[in-house]
PDB file of C-alpha atoms and ligand atoms in Angstrom:
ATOM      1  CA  UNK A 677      20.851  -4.839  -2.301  1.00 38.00           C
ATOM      2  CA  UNK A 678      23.175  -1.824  -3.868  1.00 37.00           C
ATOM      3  CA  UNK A 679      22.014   1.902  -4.291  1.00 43.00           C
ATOM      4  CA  UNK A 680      24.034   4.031  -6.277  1.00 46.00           C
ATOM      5  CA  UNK A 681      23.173   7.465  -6.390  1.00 50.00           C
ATOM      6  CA  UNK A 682      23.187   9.997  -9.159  1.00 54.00           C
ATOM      7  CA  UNK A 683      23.043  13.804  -8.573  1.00 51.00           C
ATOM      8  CA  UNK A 684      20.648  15.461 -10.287  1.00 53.00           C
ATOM      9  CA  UNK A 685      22.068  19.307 -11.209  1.00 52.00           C
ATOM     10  CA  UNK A 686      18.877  20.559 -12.100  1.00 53.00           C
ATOM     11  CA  UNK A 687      17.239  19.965  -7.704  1.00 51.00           C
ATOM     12  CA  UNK A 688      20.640  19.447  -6.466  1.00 51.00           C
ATOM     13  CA  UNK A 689      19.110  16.389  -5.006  1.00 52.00           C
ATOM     14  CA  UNK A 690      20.622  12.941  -4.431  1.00 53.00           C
ATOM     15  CA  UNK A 691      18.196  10.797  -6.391  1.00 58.00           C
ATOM     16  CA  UNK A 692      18.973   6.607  -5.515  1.00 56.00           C
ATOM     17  CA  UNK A 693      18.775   4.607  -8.426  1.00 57.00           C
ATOM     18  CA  UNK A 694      19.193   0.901  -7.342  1.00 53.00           C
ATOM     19  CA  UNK A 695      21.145  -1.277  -9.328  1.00 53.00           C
ATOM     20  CA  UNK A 696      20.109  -2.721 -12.220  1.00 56.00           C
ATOM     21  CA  UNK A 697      17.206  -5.666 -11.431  1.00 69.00           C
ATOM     22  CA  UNK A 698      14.130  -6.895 -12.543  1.00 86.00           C
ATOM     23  CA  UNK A 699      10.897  -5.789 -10.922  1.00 95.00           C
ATOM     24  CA  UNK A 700       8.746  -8.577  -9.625  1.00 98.00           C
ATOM     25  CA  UNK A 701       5.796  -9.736 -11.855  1.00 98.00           C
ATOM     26  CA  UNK A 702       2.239 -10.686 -11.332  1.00 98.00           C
ATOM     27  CA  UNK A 703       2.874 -14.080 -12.363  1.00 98.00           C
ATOM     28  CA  UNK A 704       6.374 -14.253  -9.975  1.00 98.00           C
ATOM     29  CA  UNK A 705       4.163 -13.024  -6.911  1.00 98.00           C
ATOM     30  CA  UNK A 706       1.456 -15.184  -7.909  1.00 98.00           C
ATOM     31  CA  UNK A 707       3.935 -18.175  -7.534  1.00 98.00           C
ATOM     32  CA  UNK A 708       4.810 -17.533  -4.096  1.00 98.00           C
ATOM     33  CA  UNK A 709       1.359 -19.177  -3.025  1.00 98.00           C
ATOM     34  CA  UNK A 710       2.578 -21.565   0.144  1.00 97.00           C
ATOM     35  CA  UNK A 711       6.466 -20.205  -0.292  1.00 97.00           C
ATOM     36  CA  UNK A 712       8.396 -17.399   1.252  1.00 98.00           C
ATOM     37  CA  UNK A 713       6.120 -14.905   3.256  1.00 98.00           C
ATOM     38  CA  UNK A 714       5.568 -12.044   0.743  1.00 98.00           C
ATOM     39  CA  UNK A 715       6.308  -8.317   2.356  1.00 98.00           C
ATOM     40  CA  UNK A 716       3.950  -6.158   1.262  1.00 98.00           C
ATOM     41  CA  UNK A 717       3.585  -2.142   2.344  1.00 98.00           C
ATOM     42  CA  UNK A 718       1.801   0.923   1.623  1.00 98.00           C
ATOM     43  CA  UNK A 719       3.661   3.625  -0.266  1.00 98.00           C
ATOM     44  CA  UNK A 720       2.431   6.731  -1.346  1.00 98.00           C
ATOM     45  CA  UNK A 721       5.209   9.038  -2.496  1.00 98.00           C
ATOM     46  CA  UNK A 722       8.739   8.542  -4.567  1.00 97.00           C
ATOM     47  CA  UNK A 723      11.361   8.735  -1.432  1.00 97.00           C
ATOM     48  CA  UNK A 724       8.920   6.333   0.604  1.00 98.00           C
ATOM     49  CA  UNK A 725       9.330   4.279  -2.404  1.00 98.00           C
ATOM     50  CA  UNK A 726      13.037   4.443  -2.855  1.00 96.00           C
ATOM     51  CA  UNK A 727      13.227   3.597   0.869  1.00 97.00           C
ATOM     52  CA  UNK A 728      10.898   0.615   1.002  1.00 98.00           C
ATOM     53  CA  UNK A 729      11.588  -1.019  -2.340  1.00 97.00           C
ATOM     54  CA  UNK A 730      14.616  -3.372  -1.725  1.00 96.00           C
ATOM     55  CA  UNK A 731      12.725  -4.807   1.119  1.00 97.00           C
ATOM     56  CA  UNK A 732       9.528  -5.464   0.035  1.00 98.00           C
ATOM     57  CA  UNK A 733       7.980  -7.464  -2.566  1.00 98.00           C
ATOM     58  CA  UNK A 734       5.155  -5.406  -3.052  1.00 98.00           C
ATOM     59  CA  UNK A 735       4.457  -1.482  -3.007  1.00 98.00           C
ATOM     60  CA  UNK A 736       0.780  -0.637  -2.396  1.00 98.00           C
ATOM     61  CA  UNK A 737      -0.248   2.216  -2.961  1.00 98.00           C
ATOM     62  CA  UNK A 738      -3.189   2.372  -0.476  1.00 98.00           C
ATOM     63  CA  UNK A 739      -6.200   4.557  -0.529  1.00 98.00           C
ATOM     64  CA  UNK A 740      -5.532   5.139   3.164  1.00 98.00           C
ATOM     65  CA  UNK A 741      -3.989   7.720   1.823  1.00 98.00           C
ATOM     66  CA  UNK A 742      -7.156   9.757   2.385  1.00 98.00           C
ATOM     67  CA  UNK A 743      -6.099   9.565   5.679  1.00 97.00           C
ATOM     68  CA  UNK A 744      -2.365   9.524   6.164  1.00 97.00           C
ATOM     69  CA  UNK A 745      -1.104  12.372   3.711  1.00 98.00           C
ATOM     70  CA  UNK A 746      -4.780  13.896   3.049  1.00 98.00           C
ATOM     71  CA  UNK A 747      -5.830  13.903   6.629  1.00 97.00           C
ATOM     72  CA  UNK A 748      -9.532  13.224   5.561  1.00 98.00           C
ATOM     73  CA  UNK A 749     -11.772  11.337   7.883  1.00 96.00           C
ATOM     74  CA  UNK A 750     -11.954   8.495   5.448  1.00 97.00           C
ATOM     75  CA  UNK A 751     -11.189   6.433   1.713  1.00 98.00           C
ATOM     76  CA  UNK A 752     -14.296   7.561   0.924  1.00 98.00           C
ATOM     77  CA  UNK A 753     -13.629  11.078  -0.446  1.00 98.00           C
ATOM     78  CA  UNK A 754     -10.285   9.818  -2.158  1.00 98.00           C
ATOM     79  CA  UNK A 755     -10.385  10.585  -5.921  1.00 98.00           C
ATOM     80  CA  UNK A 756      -8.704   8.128  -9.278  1.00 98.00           C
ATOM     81  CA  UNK A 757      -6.666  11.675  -9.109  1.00 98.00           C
ATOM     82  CA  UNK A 758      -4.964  11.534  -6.543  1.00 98.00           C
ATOM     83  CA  UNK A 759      -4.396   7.843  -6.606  1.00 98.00           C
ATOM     84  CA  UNK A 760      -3.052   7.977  -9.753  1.00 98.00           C
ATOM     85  CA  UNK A 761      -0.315  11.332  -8.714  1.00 98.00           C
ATOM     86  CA  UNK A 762       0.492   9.018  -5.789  1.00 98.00           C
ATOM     87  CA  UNK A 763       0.818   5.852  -7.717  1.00 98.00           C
ATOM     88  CA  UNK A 764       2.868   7.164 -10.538  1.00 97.00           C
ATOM     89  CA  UNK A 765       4.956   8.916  -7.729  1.00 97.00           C
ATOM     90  CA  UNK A 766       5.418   5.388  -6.230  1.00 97.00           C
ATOM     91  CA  UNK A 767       6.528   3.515  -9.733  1.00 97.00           C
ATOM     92  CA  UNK A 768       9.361   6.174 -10.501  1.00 96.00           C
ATOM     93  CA  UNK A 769      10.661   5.665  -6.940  1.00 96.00           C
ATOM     94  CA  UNK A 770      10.875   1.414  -7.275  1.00 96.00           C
ATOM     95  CA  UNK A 771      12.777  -0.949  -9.296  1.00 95.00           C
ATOM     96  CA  UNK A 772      12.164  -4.053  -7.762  1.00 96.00           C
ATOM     97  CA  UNK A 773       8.607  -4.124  -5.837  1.00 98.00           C
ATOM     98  CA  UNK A 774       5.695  -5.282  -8.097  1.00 98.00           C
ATOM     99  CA  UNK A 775       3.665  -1.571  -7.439  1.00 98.00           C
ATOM    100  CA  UNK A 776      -0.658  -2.060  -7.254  1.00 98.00           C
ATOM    101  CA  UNK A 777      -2.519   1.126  -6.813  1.00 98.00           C
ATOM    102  CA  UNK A 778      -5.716   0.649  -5.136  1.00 98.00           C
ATOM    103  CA  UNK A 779      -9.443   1.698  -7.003  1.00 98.00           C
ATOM    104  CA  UNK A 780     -10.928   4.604  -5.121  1.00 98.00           C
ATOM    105  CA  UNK A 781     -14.259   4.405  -3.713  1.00 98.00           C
ATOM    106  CA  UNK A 782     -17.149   4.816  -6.781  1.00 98.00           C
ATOM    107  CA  UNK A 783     -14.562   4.513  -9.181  1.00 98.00           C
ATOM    108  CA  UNK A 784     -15.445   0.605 -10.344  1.00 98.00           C
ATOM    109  CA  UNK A 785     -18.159  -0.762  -7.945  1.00 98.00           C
ATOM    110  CA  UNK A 786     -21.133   0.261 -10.564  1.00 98.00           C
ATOM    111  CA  UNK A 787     -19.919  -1.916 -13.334  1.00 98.00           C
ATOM    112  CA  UNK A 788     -17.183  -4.301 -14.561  1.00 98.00           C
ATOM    113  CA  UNK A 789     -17.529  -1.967 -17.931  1.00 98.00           C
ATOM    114  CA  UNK A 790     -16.689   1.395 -15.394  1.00 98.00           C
ATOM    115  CA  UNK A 791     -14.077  -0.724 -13.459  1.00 98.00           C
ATOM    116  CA  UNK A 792     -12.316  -1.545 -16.824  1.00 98.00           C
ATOM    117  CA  UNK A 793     -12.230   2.113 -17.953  1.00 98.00           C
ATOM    118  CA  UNK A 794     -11.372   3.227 -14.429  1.00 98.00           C
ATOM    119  CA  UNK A 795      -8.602   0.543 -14.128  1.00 98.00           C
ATOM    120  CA  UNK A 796      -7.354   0.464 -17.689  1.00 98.00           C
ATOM    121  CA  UNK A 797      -7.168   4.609 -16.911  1.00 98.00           C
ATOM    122  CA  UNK A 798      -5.083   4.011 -13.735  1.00 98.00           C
ATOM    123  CA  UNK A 799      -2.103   1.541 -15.211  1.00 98.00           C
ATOM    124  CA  UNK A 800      -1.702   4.141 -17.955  1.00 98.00           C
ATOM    125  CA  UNK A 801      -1.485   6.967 -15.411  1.00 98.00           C
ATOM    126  CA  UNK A 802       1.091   5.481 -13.353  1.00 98.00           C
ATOM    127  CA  UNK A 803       2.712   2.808 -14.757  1.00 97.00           C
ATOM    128  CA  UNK A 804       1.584   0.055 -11.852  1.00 98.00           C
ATOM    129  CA  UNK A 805       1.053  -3.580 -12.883  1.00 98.00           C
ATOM    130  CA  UNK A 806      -2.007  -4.090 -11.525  1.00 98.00           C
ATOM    131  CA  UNK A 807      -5.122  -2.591  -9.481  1.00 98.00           C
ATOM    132  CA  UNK A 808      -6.490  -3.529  -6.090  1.00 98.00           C
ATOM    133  CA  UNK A 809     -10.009  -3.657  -5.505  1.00 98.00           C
ATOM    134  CA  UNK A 810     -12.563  -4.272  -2.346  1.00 98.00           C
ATOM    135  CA  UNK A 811     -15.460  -6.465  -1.944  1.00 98.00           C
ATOM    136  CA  UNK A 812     -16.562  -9.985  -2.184  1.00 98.00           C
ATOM    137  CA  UNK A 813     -19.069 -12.088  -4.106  1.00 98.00           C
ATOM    138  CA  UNK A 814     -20.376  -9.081  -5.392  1.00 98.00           C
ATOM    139  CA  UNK A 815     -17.025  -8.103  -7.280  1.00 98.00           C
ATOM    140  CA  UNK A 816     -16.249 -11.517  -8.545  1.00 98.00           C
ATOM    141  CA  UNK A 817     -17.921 -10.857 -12.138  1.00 98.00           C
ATOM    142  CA  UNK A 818     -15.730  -7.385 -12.395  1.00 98.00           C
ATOM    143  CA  UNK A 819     -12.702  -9.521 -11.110  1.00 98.00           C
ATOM    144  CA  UNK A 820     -13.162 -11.794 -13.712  1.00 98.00           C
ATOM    145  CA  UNK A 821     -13.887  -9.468 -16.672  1.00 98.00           C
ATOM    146  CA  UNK A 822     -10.946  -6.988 -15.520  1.00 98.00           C
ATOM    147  CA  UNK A 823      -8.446 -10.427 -15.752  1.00 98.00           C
ATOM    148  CA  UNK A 824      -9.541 -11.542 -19.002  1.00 98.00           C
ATOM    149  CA  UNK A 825      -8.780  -8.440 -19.971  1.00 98.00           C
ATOM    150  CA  UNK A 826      -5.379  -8.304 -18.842  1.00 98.00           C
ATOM    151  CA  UNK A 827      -5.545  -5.979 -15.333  1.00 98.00           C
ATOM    152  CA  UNK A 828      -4.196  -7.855 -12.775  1.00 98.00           C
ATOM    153  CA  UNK A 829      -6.354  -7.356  -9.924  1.00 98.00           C
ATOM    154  CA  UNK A 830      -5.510  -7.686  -6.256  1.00 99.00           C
ATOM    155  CA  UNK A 831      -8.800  -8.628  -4.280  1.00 98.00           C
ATOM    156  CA  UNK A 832      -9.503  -7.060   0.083  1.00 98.00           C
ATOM    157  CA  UNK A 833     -11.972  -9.260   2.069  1.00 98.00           C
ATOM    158  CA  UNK A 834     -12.650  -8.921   5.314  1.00 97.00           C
ATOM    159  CA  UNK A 835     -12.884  -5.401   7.029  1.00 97.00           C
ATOM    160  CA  UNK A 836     -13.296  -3.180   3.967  1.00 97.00           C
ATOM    161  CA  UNK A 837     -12.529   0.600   4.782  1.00 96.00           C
ATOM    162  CA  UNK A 838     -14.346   1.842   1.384  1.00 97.00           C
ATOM    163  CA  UNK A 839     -17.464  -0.405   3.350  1.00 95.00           C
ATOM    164  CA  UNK A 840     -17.615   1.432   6.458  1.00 95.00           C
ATOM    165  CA  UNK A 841     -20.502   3.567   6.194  1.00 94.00           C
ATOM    166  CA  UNK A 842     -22.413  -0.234   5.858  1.00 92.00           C
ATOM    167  CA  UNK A 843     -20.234  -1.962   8.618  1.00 93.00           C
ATOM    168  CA  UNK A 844     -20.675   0.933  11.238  1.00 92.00           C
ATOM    169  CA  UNK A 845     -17.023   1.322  12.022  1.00 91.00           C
ATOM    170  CA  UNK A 846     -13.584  -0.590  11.686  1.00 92.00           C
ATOM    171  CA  UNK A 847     -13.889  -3.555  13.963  1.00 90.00           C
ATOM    172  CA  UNK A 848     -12.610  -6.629  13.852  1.00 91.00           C
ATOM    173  CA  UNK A 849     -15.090  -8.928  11.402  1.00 92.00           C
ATOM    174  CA  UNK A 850     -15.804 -12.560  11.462  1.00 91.00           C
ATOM    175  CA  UNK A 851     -17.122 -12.832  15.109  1.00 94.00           C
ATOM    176  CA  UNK A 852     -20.733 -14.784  14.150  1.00 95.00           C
ATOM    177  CA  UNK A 853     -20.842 -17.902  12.168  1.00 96.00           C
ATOM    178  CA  UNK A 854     -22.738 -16.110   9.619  1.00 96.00           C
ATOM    179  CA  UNK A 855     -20.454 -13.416   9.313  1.00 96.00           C
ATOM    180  CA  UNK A 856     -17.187 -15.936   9.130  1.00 96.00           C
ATOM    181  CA  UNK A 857     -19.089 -17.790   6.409  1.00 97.00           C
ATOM    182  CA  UNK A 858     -19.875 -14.913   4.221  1.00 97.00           C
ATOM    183  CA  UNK A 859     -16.463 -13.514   4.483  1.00 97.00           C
ATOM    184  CA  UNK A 860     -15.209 -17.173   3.454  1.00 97.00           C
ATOM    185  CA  UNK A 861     -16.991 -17.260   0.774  1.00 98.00           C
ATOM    186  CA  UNK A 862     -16.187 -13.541  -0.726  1.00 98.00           C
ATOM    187  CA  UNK A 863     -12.464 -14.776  -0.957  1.00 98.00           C
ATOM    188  CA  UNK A 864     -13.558 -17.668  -2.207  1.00 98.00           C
ATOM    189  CA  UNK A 865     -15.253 -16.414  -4.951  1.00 98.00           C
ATOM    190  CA  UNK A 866     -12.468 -13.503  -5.848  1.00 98.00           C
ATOM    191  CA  UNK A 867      -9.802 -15.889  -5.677  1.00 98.00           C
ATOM    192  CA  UNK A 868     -11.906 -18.057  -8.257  1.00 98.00           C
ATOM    193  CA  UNK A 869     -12.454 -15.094 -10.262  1.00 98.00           C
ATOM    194  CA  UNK A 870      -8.945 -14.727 -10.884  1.00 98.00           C
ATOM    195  CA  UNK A 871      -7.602 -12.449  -8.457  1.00 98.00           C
ATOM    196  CA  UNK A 872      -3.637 -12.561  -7.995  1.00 98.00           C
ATOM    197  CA  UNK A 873      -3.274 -12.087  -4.626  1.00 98.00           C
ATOM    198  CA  UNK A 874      -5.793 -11.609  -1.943  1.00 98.00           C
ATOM    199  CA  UNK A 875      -6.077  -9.181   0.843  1.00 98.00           C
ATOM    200  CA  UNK A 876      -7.245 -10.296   4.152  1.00 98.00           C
ATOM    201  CA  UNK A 877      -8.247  -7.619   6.348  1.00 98.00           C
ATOM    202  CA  UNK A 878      -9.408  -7.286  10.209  1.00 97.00           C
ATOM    203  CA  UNK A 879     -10.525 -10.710  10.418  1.00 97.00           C
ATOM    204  CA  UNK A 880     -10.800 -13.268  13.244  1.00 97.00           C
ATOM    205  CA  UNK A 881      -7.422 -15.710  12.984  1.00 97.00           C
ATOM    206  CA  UNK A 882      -9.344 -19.038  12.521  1.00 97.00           C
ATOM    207  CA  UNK A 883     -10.926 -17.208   9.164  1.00 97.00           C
ATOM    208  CA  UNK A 884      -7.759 -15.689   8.068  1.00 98.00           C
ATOM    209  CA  UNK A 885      -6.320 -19.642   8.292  1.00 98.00           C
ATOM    210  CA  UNK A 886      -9.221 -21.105   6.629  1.00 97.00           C
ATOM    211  CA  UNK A 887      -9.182 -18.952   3.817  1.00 98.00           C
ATOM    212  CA  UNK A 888      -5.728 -19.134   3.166  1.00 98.00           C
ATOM    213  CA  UNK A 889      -5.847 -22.568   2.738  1.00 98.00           C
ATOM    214  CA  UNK A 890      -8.680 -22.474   0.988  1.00 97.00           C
ATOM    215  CA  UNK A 891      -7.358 -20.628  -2.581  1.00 98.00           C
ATOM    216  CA  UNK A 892      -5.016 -21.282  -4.558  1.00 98.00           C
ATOM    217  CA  UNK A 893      -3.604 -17.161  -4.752  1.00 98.00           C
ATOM    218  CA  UNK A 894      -1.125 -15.788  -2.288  1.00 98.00           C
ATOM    219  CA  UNK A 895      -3.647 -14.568   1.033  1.00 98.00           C
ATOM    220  CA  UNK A 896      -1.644 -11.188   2.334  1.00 98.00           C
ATOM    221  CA  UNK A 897      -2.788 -10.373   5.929  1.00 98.00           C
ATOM    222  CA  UNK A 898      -3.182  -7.253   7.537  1.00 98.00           C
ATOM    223  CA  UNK A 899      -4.913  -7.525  11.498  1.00 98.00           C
ATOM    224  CA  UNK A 900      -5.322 -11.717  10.281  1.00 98.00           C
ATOM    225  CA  UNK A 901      -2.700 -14.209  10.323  1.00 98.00           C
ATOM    226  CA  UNK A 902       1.259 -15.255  10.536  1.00 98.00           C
ATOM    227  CA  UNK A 903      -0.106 -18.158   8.688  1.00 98.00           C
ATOM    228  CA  UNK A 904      -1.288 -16.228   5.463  1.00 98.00           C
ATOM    229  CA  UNK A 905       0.848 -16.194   2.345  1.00 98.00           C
ATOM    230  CA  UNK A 906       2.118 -12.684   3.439  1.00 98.00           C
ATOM    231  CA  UNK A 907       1.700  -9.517   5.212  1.00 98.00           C
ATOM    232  CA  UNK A 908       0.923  -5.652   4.695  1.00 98.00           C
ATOM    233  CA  UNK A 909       0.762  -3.050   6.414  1.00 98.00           C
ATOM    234  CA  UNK A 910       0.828   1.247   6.227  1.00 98.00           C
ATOM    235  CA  UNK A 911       4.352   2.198   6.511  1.00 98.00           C
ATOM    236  CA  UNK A 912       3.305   5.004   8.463  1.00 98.00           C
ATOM    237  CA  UNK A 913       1.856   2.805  10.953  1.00 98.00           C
ATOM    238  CA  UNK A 914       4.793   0.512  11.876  1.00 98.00           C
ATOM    239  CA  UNK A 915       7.318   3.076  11.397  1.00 98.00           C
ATOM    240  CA  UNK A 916       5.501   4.810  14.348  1.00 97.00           C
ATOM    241  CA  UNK A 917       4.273   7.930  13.024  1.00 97.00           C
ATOM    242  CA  UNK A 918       1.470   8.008  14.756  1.00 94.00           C
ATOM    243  CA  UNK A 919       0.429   7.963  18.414  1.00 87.00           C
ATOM    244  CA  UNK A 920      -2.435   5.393  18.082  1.00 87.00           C
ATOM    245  CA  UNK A 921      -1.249   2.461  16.975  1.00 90.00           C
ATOM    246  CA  UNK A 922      -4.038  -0.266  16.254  1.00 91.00           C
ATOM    247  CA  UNK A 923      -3.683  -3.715  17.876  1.00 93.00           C
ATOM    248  CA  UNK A 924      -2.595  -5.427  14.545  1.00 96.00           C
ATOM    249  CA  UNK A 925      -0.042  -2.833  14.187  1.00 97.00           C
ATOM    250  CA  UNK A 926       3.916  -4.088  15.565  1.00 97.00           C
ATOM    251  CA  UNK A 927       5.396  -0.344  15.930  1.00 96.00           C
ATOM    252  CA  UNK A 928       9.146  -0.943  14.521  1.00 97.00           C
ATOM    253  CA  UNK A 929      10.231   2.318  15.091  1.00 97.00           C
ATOM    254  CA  UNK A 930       9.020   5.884  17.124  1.00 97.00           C
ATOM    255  CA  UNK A 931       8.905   8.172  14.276  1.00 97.00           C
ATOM    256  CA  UNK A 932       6.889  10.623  15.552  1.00 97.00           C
ATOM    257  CA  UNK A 933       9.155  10.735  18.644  1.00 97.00           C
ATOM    258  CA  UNK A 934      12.663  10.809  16.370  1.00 97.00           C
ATOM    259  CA  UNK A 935      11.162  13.842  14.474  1.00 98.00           C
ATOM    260  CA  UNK A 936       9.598  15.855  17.628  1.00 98.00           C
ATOM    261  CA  UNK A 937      13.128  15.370  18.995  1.00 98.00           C
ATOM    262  CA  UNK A 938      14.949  16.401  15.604  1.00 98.00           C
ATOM    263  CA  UNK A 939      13.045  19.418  15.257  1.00 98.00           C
ATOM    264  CA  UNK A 940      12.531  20.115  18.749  1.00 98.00           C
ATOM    265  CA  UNK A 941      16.572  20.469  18.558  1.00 98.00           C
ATOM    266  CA  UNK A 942      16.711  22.645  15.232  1.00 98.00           C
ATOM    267  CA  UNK A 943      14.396  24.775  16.832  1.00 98.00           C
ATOM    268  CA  UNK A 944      16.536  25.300  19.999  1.00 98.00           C
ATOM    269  CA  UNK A 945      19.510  25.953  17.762  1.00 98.00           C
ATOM    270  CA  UNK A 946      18.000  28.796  15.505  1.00 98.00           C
ATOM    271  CA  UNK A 947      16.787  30.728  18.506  1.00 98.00           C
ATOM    272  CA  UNK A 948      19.948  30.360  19.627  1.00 98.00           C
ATOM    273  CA  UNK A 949      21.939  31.581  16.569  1.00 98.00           C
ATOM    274  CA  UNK A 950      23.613  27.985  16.777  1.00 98.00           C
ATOM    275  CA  UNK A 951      22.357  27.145  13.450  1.00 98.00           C
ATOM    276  CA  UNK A 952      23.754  27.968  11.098  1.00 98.00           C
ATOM    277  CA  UNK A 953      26.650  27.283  12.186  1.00 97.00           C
ATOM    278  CA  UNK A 954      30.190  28.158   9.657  1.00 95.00           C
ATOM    279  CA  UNK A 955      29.985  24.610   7.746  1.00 96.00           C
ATOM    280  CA  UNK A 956      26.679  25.645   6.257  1.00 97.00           C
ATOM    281  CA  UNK A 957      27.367  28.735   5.377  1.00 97.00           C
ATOM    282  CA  UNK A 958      29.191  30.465   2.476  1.00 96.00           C
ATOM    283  CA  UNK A 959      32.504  31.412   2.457  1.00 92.00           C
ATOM    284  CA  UNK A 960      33.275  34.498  -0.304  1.00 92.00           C
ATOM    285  CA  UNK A 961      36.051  33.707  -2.924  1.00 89.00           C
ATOM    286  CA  UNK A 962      39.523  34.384  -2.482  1.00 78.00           C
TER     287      UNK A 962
HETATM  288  O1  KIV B1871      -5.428   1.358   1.648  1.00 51.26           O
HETATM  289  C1  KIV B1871      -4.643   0.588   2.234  1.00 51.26           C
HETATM  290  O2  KIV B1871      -3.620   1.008   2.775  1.00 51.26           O
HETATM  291  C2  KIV B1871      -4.969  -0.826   2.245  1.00 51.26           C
HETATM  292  C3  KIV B1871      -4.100  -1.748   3.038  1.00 51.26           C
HETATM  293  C4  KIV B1871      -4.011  -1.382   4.446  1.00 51.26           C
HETATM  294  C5  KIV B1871      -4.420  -3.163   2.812  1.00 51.26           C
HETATM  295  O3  KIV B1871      -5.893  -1.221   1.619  1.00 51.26           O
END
């Protein structure tokens, strides 16, 4: 895929701007059930965006957030604020990725009547196509009314972060029959409430399989199966930015090791007066 780029006089920046193309719908993704793999990632700012978008399908724009670029503990403190900054950040960066922006904790669980205004709120803000939402059974009614009412949602089953006050931590879930049952039945019951796509999360494989099979919207894994619909991840995470990398993560680079060594070197060169160096500096006029 072709970037030009345009300068922009005003930052002196470089700003990409892909060629002209037509960004992926909800009904286009939703079409992909049982097709090509869908590639789905977390973004969270514009140049992540640019970067990411003529590889991926899909641009989430994760409430993990809290954690990568807020360094909180959890999602739990993360606000329809800052989702929305990061989400309209994301849309003006893409031209091709269909963008969701996930619905911060307490910002639709109470009612499907908050979760519209919430929702509604959110596409306005940033321009995304649709919202993405956590829970199971329990959400199906606010899937169904936010659909109807034209806000394409995304469902997460599984291990949900926003949960983990009530699940006691971030391990795997599905290990009991009970547990594999319920969690069956939650995607069950989003996907029949309309949902677009469907987030799997943290899940024993057998359930991620099962499920996927089991409705009739694209199933996008993340610590579940290379048999689901299609896969996302936190960019952060598989571009190696961080030192722990959890067991569903594939590390595809060593960020954190290529930056540590980039500005491990810059250092070295401004104590030593190598930097900088005549070719970026200014010359007076003749
Ligand atoms: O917030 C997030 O990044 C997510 C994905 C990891 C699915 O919900």
């Amino acid at each position: 895929m072709s970037t030009t780029y345009t300068i922009d006089s005003s930052t002196s920046r470089a700003t990409p701007v892909s060629a002209p193309m037509k960004r992926l719908t909800v009904p286009a993704i939703r079409k992909r059930k049982g097709g090509d793999p869908l590639v789905m990632l977390t973004a969270y700012t514009v140049r992540m965006a640019q970067l990411l978008d003529p590889h991926c399908d899909m641009l989430l724009v994760g409430d993990s957030l809290g954690q990568v670029v807020y360094g909180l503990p959890s999602t739990i403190p993360v606000t329809l604020e800052m989702m929305a900054a990061h989400g309209a950040a994301v849309v003006r960066g893409s031209y091709h990725s269909l963008v969701i922006v996930d619905m911060p904790f307490g910002s639709y669980e109470a009612s499907p009547q908050q979760a519209f205004e919430s929702a509604s709120w959110m596409l306005k803000q940033t321009g995304a196509a649709a919202v993405k939402m956590e829970g199971g059974t329990a959400m199906a009614e606010t899937v169904r009314f936010l659909t109807e009412r034209g806000i394409p949602v995304m469902g997460h089953v599984g291990l949900t972060p926003q949960a983990v006050n009530a699940l006691g931590g971030y391990g795997a879930r599905g290990r009991s029959q009970e547990e594999a049952s319920a969690i069956i039945d939650d995607g069950r019951a989003i996907a029949a409430a309309g949902a677009f796509a469907l987030v799997v999360e943290g899940v024993v494989e057998p359930i991620a399989i099962e499920l996927t099979r089991s409705i009739d919207c694209p199933a996008i894994g993340i610590g579940a199966s290379a048999q689901c619909d299609g896969q996302v991840l936190v960019a952060e995470d598989m571009l190696g930015l961080f030192e722990r990398t959890p067991r569903f993560v594939k590390k595809f680079e060593d960020m954190a090791g290529r930056i540590s060594a980039a500005v491990e070197a810059y250092a070295g060169d401004v104590r030593s007066r190598a930097f900088p160096g005549s070719e970026q500096t200014y010359a007076p006029k003749n």
